[in-house]
CSV table of C-alpha atoms in Angstrom, one decimal:
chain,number,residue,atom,x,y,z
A,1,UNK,CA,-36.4,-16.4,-14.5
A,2,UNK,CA,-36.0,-12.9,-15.6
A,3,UNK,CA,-34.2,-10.8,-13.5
A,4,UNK,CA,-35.5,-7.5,-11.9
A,5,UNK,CA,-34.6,-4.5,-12.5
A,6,UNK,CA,-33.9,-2.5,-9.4
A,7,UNK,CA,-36.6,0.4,-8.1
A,8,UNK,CA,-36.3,3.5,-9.6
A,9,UNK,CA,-33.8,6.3,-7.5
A,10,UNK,CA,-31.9,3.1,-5.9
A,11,UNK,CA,-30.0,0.3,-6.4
A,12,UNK,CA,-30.1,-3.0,-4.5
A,13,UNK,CA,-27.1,-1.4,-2.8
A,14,UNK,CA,-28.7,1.3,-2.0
A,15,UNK,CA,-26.9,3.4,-4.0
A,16,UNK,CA,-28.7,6.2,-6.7
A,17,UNK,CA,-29.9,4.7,-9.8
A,18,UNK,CA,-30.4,7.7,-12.2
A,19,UNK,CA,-32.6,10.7,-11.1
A,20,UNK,CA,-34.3,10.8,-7.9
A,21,UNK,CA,-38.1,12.6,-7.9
A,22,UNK,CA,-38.1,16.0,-6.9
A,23,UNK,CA,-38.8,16.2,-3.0
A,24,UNK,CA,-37.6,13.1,-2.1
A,25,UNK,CA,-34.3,13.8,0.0
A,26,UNK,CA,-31.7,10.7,-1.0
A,27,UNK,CA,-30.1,9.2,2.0
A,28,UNK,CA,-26.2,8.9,2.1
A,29,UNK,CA,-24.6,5.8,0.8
A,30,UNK,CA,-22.7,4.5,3.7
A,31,UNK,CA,-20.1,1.8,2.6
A,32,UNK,CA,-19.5,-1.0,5.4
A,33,UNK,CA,-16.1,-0.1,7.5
A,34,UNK,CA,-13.8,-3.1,6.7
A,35,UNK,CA,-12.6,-4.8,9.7
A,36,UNK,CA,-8.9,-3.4,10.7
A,37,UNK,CA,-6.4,-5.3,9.2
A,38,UNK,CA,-4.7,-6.7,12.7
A,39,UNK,CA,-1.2,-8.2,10.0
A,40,UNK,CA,1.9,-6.0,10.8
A,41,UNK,CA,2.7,-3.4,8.3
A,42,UNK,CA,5.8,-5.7,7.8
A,43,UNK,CA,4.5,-8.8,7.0
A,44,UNK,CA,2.3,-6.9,4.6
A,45,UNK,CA,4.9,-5.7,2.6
A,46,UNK,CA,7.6,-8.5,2.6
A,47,UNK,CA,5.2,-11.7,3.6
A,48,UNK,CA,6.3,-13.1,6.7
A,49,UNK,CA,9.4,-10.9,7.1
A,50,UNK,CA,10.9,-14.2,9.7
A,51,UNK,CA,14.4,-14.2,7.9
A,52,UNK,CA,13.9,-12.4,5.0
A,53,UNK,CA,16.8,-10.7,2.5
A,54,UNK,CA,15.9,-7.6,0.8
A,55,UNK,CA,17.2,-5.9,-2.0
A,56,UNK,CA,19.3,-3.0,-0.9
A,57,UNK,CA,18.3,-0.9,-3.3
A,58,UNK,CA,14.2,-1.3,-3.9
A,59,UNK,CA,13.5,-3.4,-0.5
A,60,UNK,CA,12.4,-5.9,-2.5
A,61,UNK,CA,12.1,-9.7,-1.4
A,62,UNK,CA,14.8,-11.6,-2.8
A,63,UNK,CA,15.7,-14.4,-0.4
A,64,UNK,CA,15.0,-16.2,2.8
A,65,UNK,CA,17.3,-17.7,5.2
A,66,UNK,CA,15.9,-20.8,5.2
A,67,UNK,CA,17.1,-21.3,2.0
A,68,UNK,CA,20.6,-21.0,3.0
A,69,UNK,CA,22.3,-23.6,0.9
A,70,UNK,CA,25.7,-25.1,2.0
A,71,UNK,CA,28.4,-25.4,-0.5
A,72,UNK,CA,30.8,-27.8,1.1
A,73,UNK,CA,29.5,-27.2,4.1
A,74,UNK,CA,29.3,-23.3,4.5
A,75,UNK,CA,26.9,-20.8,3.4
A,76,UNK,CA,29.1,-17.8,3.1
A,77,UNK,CA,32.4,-16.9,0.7
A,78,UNK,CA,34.4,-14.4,-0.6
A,79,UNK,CA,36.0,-14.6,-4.1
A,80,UNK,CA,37.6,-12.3,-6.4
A,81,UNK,CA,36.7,-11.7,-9.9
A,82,UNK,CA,39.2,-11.4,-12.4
A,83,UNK,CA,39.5,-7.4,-12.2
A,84,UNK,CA,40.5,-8.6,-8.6
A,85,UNK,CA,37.3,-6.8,-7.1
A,86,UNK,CA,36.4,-9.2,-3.8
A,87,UNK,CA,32.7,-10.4,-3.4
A,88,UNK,CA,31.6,-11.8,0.1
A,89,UNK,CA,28.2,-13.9,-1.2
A,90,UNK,CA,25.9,-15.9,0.7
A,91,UNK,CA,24.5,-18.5,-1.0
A,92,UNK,CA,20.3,-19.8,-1.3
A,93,UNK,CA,19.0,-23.0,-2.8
A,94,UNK,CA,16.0,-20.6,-4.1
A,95,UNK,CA,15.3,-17.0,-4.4
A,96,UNK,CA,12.3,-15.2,-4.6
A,97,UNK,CA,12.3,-12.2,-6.1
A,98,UNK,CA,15.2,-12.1,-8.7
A,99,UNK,CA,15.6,-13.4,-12.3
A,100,UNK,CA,18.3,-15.1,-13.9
A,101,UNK,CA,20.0,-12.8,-17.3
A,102,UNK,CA,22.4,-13.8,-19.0
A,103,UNK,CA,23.2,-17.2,-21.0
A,104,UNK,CA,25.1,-19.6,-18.1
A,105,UNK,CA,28.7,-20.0,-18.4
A,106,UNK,CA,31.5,-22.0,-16.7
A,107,UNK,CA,34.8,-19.2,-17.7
A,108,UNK,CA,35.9,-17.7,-14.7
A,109,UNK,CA,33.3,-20.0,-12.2
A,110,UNK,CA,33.7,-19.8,-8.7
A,111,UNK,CA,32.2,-23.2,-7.7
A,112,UNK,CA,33.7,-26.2,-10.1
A,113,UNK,CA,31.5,-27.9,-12.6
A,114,UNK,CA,28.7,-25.1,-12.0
A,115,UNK,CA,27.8,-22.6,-14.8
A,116,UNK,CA,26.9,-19.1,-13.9
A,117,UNK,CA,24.5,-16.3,-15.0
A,118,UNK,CA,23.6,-12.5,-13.5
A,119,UNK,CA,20.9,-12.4,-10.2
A,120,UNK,CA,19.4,-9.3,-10.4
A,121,UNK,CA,16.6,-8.1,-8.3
A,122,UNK,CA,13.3,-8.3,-10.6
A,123,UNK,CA,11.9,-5.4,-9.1
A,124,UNK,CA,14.6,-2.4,-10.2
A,125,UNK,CA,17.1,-4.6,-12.2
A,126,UNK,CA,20.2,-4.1,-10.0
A,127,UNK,CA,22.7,-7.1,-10.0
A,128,UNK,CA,22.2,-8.7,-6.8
A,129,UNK,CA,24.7,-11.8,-7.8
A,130,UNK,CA,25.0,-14.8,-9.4
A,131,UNK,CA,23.0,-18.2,-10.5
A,132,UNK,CA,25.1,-21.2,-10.5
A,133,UNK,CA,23.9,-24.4,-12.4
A,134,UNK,CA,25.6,-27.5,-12.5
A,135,UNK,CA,25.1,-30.7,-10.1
A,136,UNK,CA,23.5,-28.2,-7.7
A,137,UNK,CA,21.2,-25.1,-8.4
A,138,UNK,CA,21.5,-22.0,-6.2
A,139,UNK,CA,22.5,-18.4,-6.2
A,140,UNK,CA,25.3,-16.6,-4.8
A,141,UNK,CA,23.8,-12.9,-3.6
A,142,UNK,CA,26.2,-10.4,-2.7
A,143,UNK,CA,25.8,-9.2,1.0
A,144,UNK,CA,26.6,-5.8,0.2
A,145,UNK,CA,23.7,-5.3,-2.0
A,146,UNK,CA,21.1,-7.3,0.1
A,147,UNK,CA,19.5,-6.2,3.9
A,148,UNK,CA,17.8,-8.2,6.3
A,149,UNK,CA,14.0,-7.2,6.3
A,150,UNK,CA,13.9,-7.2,10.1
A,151,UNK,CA,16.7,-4.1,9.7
A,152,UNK,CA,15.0,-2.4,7.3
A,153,UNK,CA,11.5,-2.6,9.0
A,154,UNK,CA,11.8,-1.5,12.0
């Protein structure tokens, strides 16, 4: 079947469809109001914000607490690199918003038999931590460049 063309002066919307005829006064378009959005501004930004690690610097979301991963039972360290500058990480199975750069390497690892690479947020680029491959894969984000959500929302 052939479709039809619309009337002339409107659409099947309703809105104007080229020139309307002198004298014939054109009623407003009126677009339907969407329902109001009833999600908290904070879940619309971060997803559910339940747990949620930020970014520091761009607010973007890079973790969740539950995917705290225990290394030898415990979830939080501090280490020194070997300029002697002291990192206190806490350590995910997964992250969410961060990419890995860097080819993985074991010099200098912190967690035996697990190579490591640069976390860095993939929003802005900023080194959030570490990626550790080995028998486990996880990440090691440094808590002074990561916020909770819930302290940044509210």
């Amino acid at each position: 079947m052939k479709a039809r063309s619309p009337a002339r002066g409107r659409s099947e919307t309703g809105a104007v469809n080229g020139p309307v005829p002198a004298g014939t006064e054109a009623e407003p378009v009126v677009a339907p109001v969407a329902e109001l959005e009833t999600t908290p501004r904070t879940a619309t930004l971060f997803g559910e914000s339940e747990g949620n690690w930020l970014c520091a610097w761009c607010h973007n979301r890079v973790a969740n607490d539950k995917d705290r991963f225990p290394y030898d039972g415990t979830d939080e360290f501090t280490f020194a690199n070997p300029e002697g500058v002291r990192f206190a990480i806490l350590l995910f199975s997964r992250t969410l918003g961060c990419r890995e750069v860097g080819a993985p390497t074991l010099e200098h690892t912190w967690f035996a038999g697990h190579a490591w690479s640069f976390c860095h947020c993939d929003r802005c680029g900023q080194q959030l931590g570490w990626c550790y491959v080995g028998p486990h894969q996880f990440a090691g984000l440094i808590k002074r460049r990561i916020v909770r959500a819930l302290c940044v929302n509210n």
